[in-house]
mmCIF file of C-alpha atoms in Angstrom:
data_model
loop_
_atom_site.group_PDB
_atom_site.id
_atom_site.type_symbol
_atom_site.label_atom_id
_atom_site.label_comp_id
_atom_site.label_asym_id
_atom_site.label_seq_id
_atom_site.Cartn_x
_atom_site.Cartn_y
_atom_site.Cartn_z
ATOM 1 C CA SER G 1 65.685 -58.396 32.021
ATOM 2 C CA ALA G 2 64.113 -60.253 34.924
ATOM 3 C CA VAL G 3 62.785 -63.833 35.191
ATOM 4 C CA ARG G 4 59.593 -64.592 36.964
ATOM 5 C CA ALA G 5 58.178 -68.127 37.525
ATOM 6 C CA SER G 6 54.459 -68.614 37.695
ATOM 7 C CA GLY G 7 53.358 -72.237 37.977
ATOM 8 C CA SER G 8 54.911 -74.217 35.132
ATOM 9 C CA ARG G 9 55.626 -71.185 33.008
ATOM 10 C CA THR G 10 58.549 -68.825 33.128
ATOM 11 C CA TRP G 11 58.091 -65.201 32.146
ATOM 12 C CA HIS G 12 60.927 -62.968 30.941
ATOM 13 C CA LEU G 13 60.246 -59.353 31.819
ATOM 14 C CA SER G 14 62.100 -56.614 29.987
ATOM 15 C CA LYS G 15 62.140 -52.843 30.480
ATOM 16 C CA PRO G 16 59.777 -50.833 28.308
ATOM 17 C CA PRO G 17 61.376 -48.810 25.562
ATOM 18 C CA PRO G 18 62.091 -45.173 26.441
ATOM 19 C CA VAL G 19 59.420 -42.682 25.470
ATOM 20 C CA ARG G 20 60.531 -40.434 22.681
ATOM 21 C CA GLU G 21 59.980 -36.773 23.154
ATOM 22 C CA ARG G 22 58.061 -34.934 20.436
ATOM 23 C CA SER G 23 60.349 -32.970 18.268
ATOM 24 C CA THR G 24 59.337 -29.304 18.263
ATOM 25 C CA VAL G 25 61.469 -28.718 15.208
ATOM 26 C CA GLY G 26 59.579 -31.330 13.229
ATOM 27 C CA SER G 27 56.162 -29.950 14.225
ATOM 28 C CA ALA G 28 57.238 -26.432 13.319
ATOM 29 C CA MET G 29 58.455 -27.635 9.991
ATOM 30 C CA SER G 30 55.167 -29.455 9.472
ATOM 31 C CA GLU G 31 53.109 -26.298 10.186
ATOM 32 C CA GLU G 32 55.360 -24.306 7.873
ATOM 33 C CA TYR G 33 54.943 -26.919 5.199
ATOM 34 C CA ARG G 34 51.177 -26.815 5.615
ATOM 35 C CA ALA G 35 51.185 -23.049 5.115
ATOM 36 C CA ARG G 36 53.418 -23.326 2.044
ATOM 37 C CA SER G 37 51.559 -26.246 0.517
ATOM 38 C CA ARG G 38 48.675 -24.090 -0.848
ATOM 39 C CA ASN G 39 46.391 -27.009 -0.155
ATOM 40 C CA ALA G 40 42.932 -26.052 1.046
ATOM 41 C CA VAL G 41 42.725 -29.234 3.147
ATOM 42 C CA LEU G 42 46.120 -28.961 4.819
ATOM 43 C CA VAL G 43 46.181 -25.250 5.559
ATOM 44 C CA LYS G 44 45.061 -24.572 9.147
ATOM 45 C CA ASP G 45 43.696 -21.366 10.618
ATOM 46 C CA ASP G 46 44.558 -19.728 13.921
ATOM 47 C CA ILE G 47 42.042 -19.194 16.685
ATOM 48 C CA GLY G 48 40.187 -15.934 16.162
ATOM 49 C CA LYS G 49 41.563 -15.421 12.676
ATOM 50 C CA ALA G 50 40.340 -16.212 9.208
ATOM 51 C CA LYS G 51 41.766 -19.167 7.342
ATOM 52 C CA PRO G 52 44.749 -18.123 5.213
ATOM 53 C CA THR G 53 44.113 -18.014 1.505
ATOM 54 C CA ILE G 54 45.688 -20.454 -0.940
ATOM 55 C CA TYR G 55 45.693 -17.921 -3.798
ATOM 56 C CA ASP G 56 48.200 -15.255 -4.751
ATOM 57 C CA LEU G 57 46.412 -12.099 -3.514
ATOM 58 C CA PRO G 58 47.657 -8.531 -3.020
ATOM 59 C CA HIS G 59 48.712 -7.178 0.378
ATOM 60 C CA ASP G 60 46.285 -6.837 3.280
ATOM 61 C CA GLN G 61 45.759 -3.071 2.785
ATOM 62 C CA HIS G 62 44.634 -3.534 -0.798
ATOM 63 C CA ALA G 63 41.096 -2.288 -1.561
ATOM 64 C CA TYR G 64 39.078 -4.324 -4.017
ATOM 65 C CA GLY G 65 36.466 -2.976 -6.393
ATOM 66 C CA ARG G 66 36.172 -0.104 -8.831
ATOM 67 C CA THR G 67 36.752 3.465 -7.718
ATOM 68 C CA GLU G 68 33.848 5.786 -8.466
ATOM 69 C CA PRO G 69 34.427 9.467 -9.237
ATOM 70 C CA PRO G 70 33.075 11.782 -6.520
ATOM 71 C CA ASP G 71 29.549 13.050 -7.148
ATOM 72 C CA ALA G 72 29.380 16.812 -7.610
ATOM 73 C CA GLU G 73 25.918 16.883 -6.024
ATOM 74 C CA GLY G 74 26.113 15.646 -2.442
ATOM 75 C CA ALA G 75 23.564 15.347 0.349
ATOM 76 C CA ARG G 76 23.911 19.046 1.234
ATOM 77 C CA GLU G 77 23.018 20.165 -2.278
ATOM 78 C CA VAL G 78 20.114 17.716 -2.492
ATOM 79 C CA ILE G 79 18.605 18.906 0.817
ATOM 80 C CA SER G 80 19.137 22.627 0.260
ATOM 81 C CA THR G 81 17.625 22.704 -3.246
ATOM 82 C CA TRP G 82 14.349 21.253 -4.470
ATOM 83 C CA ALA G 83 13.781 20.348 -8.099
ATOM 84 C CA SER G 84 10.085 20.505 -8.837
ATOM 85 C CA HIS G 85 8.550 17.971 -11.171
ATOM 86 C CA VAL G 86 7.953 19.168 -14.717
ATOM 87 C CA PRO G 87 5.106 17.159 -16.249
ATOM 88 C CA ARG G 88 5.323 15.979 -19.822
ATOM 89 C CA ARG G 89 3.497 18.094 -22.354
ATOM 90 C CA LYS G 90 0.207 16.541 -23.340
ATOM 91 C CA ALA G 91 -0.525 15.685 -26.931
ATOM 92 C CA GLY G 92 -2.228 18.575 -28.710
ATOM 93 C CA PRO G 93 -3.908 19.204 -32.056
ATOM 94 C CA GLU G 94 -0.510 19.457 -33.773
ATOM 95 C CA CYS G 95 0.264 15.774 -33.070
ATOM 96 C CA GLN G 96 -0.811 12.871 -35.261
ATOM 97 C CA ASP G 97 -3.521 10.415 -34.252
ATOM 98 C CA PHE G 98 -1.540 7.158 -34.461
ATOM 99 C CA ARG G 99 -4.497 5.008 -33.425
ATOM 100 C CA LYS G 100 -6.594 6.259 -36.297
ATOM 101 C CA LEU G 101 -3.658 5.978 -38.697
ATOM 102 C CA ASN G 102 -2.966 2.359 -37.735
ATOM 103 C CA ARG G 103 -6.650 1.506 -38.026
ATOM 104 C CA MET G 104 -6.882 3.015 -41.521
ATOM 105 C CA ALA G 105 -3.634 1.317 -42.554
ATOM 106 C CA ALA G 106 -4.994 -2.074 -41.514
ATOM 107 C CA MET G 107 -8.168 -1.421 -43.515
ATOM 108 C CA ASP G 108 -6.026 -0.556 -46.598
ATOM 109 C CA GLY G 109 -4.125 -3.860 -46.304
ATOM 110 C CA VAL G 110 -0.793 -2.559 -44.933
ATOM 111 C CA ALA G 111 0.983 -5.626 -43.487
ATOM 112 C CA SER G 112 4.598 -4.566 -42.724
ATOM 113 C CA ALA G 113 6.458 -1.731 -41.083
ATOM 114 C CA GLY G 114 7.980 -0.589 -44.377
ATOM 115 C CA GLN G 115 4.588 -0.414 -46.062
ATOM 116 C CA LEU G 116 3.238 1.521 -43.053
ATOM 117 C CA ALA G 117 6.049 4.093 -43.289
ATOM 118 C CA GLU G 118 5.460 4.566 -46.998
ATOM 119 C CA TRP G 119 1.692 4.742 -46.472
ATOM 120 C CA ARG G 120 2.003 7.430 -43.797
ATOM 121 C CA THR G 121 3.997 9.745 -46.098
ATOM 122 C CA THR G 122 0.832 10.547 -48.037
ATOM 123 C CA ARG G 123 -1.543 10.842 -45.087
ATOM 124 C CA ASP G 124 -1.560 13.228 -42.139
ATOM 125 C CA ILE G 125 -4.350 12.926 -39.587
ATOM 126 C CA LYS G 126 -4.195 15.316 -36.645
ATOM 127 C CA LEU G 127 -5.314 14.446 -33.159
ATOM 128 C CA VAL G 128 -8.737 15.735 -32.209
ATOM 129 C CA PRO G 129 -8.894 16.784 -28.536
ATOM 130 C CA LYS G 130 -11.409 14.847 -26.498
ATOM 131 C CA GLY G 131 -14.296 16.579 -24.829
ATOM 132 C CA PRO G 132 -15.086 16.252 -21.143
ATOM 133 C CA GLU G 133 -16.477 12.840 -20.219
ATOM 134 C CA GLY G 134 -19.253 12.665 -17.660
ATOM 135 C CA ALA G 135 -19.931 15.466 -15.234
ATOM 136 C CA LEU G 136 -17.726 18.530 -15.226
ATOM 137 C CA PRO G 137 -15.176 18.703 -12.431
ATOM 138 C CA LYS G 138 -16.273 20.684 -9.408
ATOM 139 C CA VAL G 139 -14.464 23.879 -8.509
ATOM 140 C CA ILE G 140 -12.942 23.762 -5.046
ATOM 141 C CA PRO G 141 -11.719 26.777 -3.045
ATOM 142 C CA SER G 142 -8.035 26.020 -3.608
ATOM 143 C CA ASP G 143 -8.584 26.279 -7.377
ATOM 144 C CA VAL G 144 -9.687 29.880 -6.957
ATOM 145 C CA ILE G 145 -7.526 30.853 -3.971
ATOM 146 C CA PRO G 146 -4.181 28.974 -4.090
ATOM 147 C CA SER G 147 -3.373 29.891 -0.472
ATOM 148 C CA PHE G 148 -6.658 28.421 0.837
ATOM 149 C CA ALA G 149 -6.118 25.937 3.678
ATOM 150 C CA TYR G 150 -8.482 23.095 4.590
ATOM 151 C CA GLY G 151 -9.182 21.640 7.996
ATOM 152 C CA LYS G 152 -10.070 22.866 11.462
ATOM 153 C CA LYS G 153 -8.150 25.828 12.799
ATOM 154 C CA SER G 154 -5.912 24.826 15.669
ATOM 155 C CA ARG G 155 -5.168 26.874 18.744
ATOM 156 C CA PRO G 156 -2.365 29.450 18.594
ATOM 157 C CA SER G 157 1.080 28.381 19.611
ATOM 158 C CA THR G 158 2.057 28.655 23.268
ATOM 159 C CA PRO G 159 4.072 31.845 23.992
ATOM 160 C CA ILE G 160 6.904 29.910 25.560
ATOM 161 C CA HIS G 161 9.127 32.998 25.817
ATOM 162 C CA SER G 162 6.566 34.752 28.026
ATOM 163 C CA VAL G 163 6.099 31.612 30.137
ATOM 164 C CA ILE G 164 9.824 31.108 30.735
ATOM 165 C CA GLY G 165 10.469 34.832 31.224
ATOM 166 C CA GLY G 166 7.802 35.098 33.928
ATOM 167 C CA ARG G 167 5.741 37.712 32.128
ATOM 168 C CA TYR G 168 2.367 36.418 33.343
ATOM 169 C CA ALA G 169 3.576 36.108 36.938
ATOM 170 C CA ALA G 170 4.804 39.707 36.862
ATOM 171 C CA GLU G 171 1.448 40.903 35.511
ATOM 172 C CA GLN G 172 -0.465 39.114 38.267
ATOM 173 C CA GLU G 173 1.867 40.488 40.929
ATOM 174 C CA GLN G 174 1.329 44.028 39.611
ATOM 175 C CA ALA G 175 -2.470 43.539 39.557
ATOM 176 C CA LEU G 176 -2.442 42.187 43.132
ATOM 177 C CA ALA G 177 -0.249 45.071 44.332
ATOM 178 C CA GLY G 178 -2.650 47.578 42.728
ATOM 179 C CA LEU G 179 -5.616 45.904 44.452
ATOM 180 C CA TYR G 180 -3.924 46.106 47.867
ATOM 181 C CA ARG G 181 -3.020 49.731 47.220
ATOM 182 C CA LYS G 182 -6.634 50.562 46.371
ATOM 183 C CA HIS G 183 -7.896 48.894 49.580
ATOM 184 C CA ALA G 184 -5.351 50.817 51.626
ATOM 185 C CA GLU G 185 -6.419 54.132 50.082
ATOM 186 C CA GLU G 186 -10.119 53.384 50.755
ATOM 187 C CA LYS G 187 -9.340 52.434 54.345
ATOM 188 C CA ASP G 188 -7.469 55.680 54.975
ATOM 189 C CA MET G 189 -10.389 57.814 53.688
ATOM 190 C CA PRO G 190 -12.547 58.941 56.720
ATOM 191 C CA ASN G 191 -15.825 59.435 54.829
ATOM 192 C CA GLY G 192 -15.187 57.139 51.914
ATOM 193 C CA LYS G 193 -17.569 54.360 50.929
ATOM 194 C CA ARG G 194 -16.202 50.898 50.697
ATOM 195 C CA SER G 195 -17.890 48.494 48.345
ATOM 196 C CA ILE G 196 -18.237 44.921 49.558
ATOM 197 C CA LYS G 197 -17.962 42.263 46.926
ATOM 198 C CA LEU G 198 -20.703 39.687 47.234
ATOM 199 C CA THR G 199 -20.213 36.023 46.689
ATOM 200 C CA LEU G 200 -22.129 34.017 44.111
ATOM 201 C CA ALA G 201 -24.354 32.430 46.772
ATOM 202 C CA ALA G 202 -25.210 35.845 48.261
ATOM 203 C CA ARG G 203 -26.156 37.238 44.842
ATOM 204 C CA LYS G 204 -28.401 34.237 44.191
ATOM 205 C CA ASN G 205 -30.139 34.659 47.552
ATOM 206 C CA ILE G 206 -30.860 38.330 46.843
ATOM 207 C CA MET G 207 -32.221 37.496 43.378
ATOM 208 C CA ASN G 208 -34.472 34.754 44.802
ATOM 209 C CA ALA G 209 -35.797 37.085 47.512
ATOM 210 C CA LYS G 210 -36.626 39.744 44.917
ATOM 211 C CA SER G 211 -38.461 37.252 42.699
ATOM 212 C CA ASN G 212 -40.446 35.846 45.639
ATOM 213 C CA ARG G 213 -41.446 39.360 46.735
ATOM 214 C CA ALA G 214 -42.590 40.186 43.224
ATOM 215 C CA LEU G 215 -44.763 37.042 43.118
ATOM 216 C CA MET G 216 -46.355 37.943 46.443
ATOM 217 C CA ASP G 217 -47.138 41.481 45.306
ATOM 218 C CA ASN G 218 -48.425 40.486 41.882
ATOM 219 C CA PRO G 219 -49.709 36.921 42.044
ATOM 220 C CA PRO G 220 -50.270 35.277 38.656
ATOM 221 C CA PRO G 221 -53.872 34.565 37.526
ATOM 222 C CA GLU G 222 -55.247 31.200 38.472
ATOM 223 C CA LYS G 223 -55.380 28.694 35.689
ATOM 224 C CA GLY G 224 -58.508 26.612 35.152
ATOM 225 C CA HIS G 225 -58.646 22.910 34.643
ATOM 226 C CA TRP G 226 -57.084 21.734 31.490
ATOM 227 C CA LYS G 227 -59.452 20.764 28.708
ATOM 228 C CA MET G 228 -58.960 19.726 25.176
ATOM 229 C CA SER G 229 -59.463 22.581 22.748
ATOM 230 C CA LYS G 230 -62.441 20.913 21.030
ATOM 231 C CA PHE G 231 -64.304 20.565 24.368
ATOM 232 C CA LYS G 232 -63.656 24.056 25.762
ATOM 233 C CA ASN G 233 -66.831 25.654 24.329
ATOM 234 C CA ILE G 234 -69.140 22.668 24.880
ATOM 235 C CA PRO G 235 -71.314 22.998 28.058
ATOM 236 C CA GLY G 236 -72.014 20.099 30.357
ATOM 237 C CA LYS G 237 -75.248 18.085 30.093
ATOM 238 C CA MET G 238 -75.677 17.364 33.825
ATOM 239 C CA SER G 239 -76.167 19.736 36.692
ATOM 240 C CA PRO G 240 -74.037 19.635 39.826
ATOM 241 C CA GLU G 241 -77.059 18.236 41.768
ATOM 242 C CA GLU G 242 -77.370 15.366 39.372
ATOM 243 C CA LEU G 243 -73.657 14.752 39.503
ATOM 244 C CA GLY G 244 -73.829 14.559 43.267
ATOM 245 C CA LYS G 245 -76.304 11.708 43.128
ATOM 246 C CA SER G 246 -74.651 8.469 42.145
ATOM 247 C CA ALA G 247 -76.443 5.173 41.589
ATOM 248 C CA SER G 248 -73.549 3.324 43.120
ATOM 249 C CA MET G 249 -73.677 5.375 46.318
ATOM 250 C CA PRO G 250 -74.997 3.258 49.248
ATOM 251 C CA ASN G 251 -78.219 4.366 51.030
ATOM 252 C CA LEU G 252 -76.990 4.952 54.542
ATOM 253 C CA ALA G 253 -80.439 5.998 55.858
ATOM 254 C CA ALA G 254 -82.053 2.728 54.855
ATOM 255 C CA ALA G 255 -79.216 0.827 56.403
#
């Protein structure tokens, strides 16, 4: 220890106690004790793992739950076969009319199920089929022809095999080759006539010229002034001389 004087006081300095190293054996024992303690508060979990259980469970590969027997009808059988719906048979004349029976039993004073069963042994009321209510149902084409299809007819499917195989291109090439061959044959003929294909504008010009020539040769009759049908046969009341004189016309001679 060392002595140090400061003013009127004397301080005795001593060395600090040595630092104890943490015992790895003790910590390992503590972690092992925590795992064996089966205490939900003391048990610790590892990083990235679930917290260990505190119950006595089977091994990790154990599968929980009830095993189901394999189904004889799998997805393949369900898809490949189709079970159509079978509607329930409607009640016919051979069935009893329970509504009418219950109504009559209530009117006779039947108050329990046993009395109703005994009361029904002596009575049998058949069901009367109901007639059509309202207007009769309309007959549609599919009722008469089951294969009748409704809707607007769509265009036929695209012949994709012909498109991919180049069938249309080959046909056009053959048609073009035949056209060139025909032109070559006509050109080689010394006295052959060659037809010239006119364009649309040329054909229209020829048609217009023909129509104009026909109008010039045969002009249409002149049409008179239009009059209402009720005034066509009524003559005028003034002569052209009187119509030429107007009271509003100025007298240029006097001026």
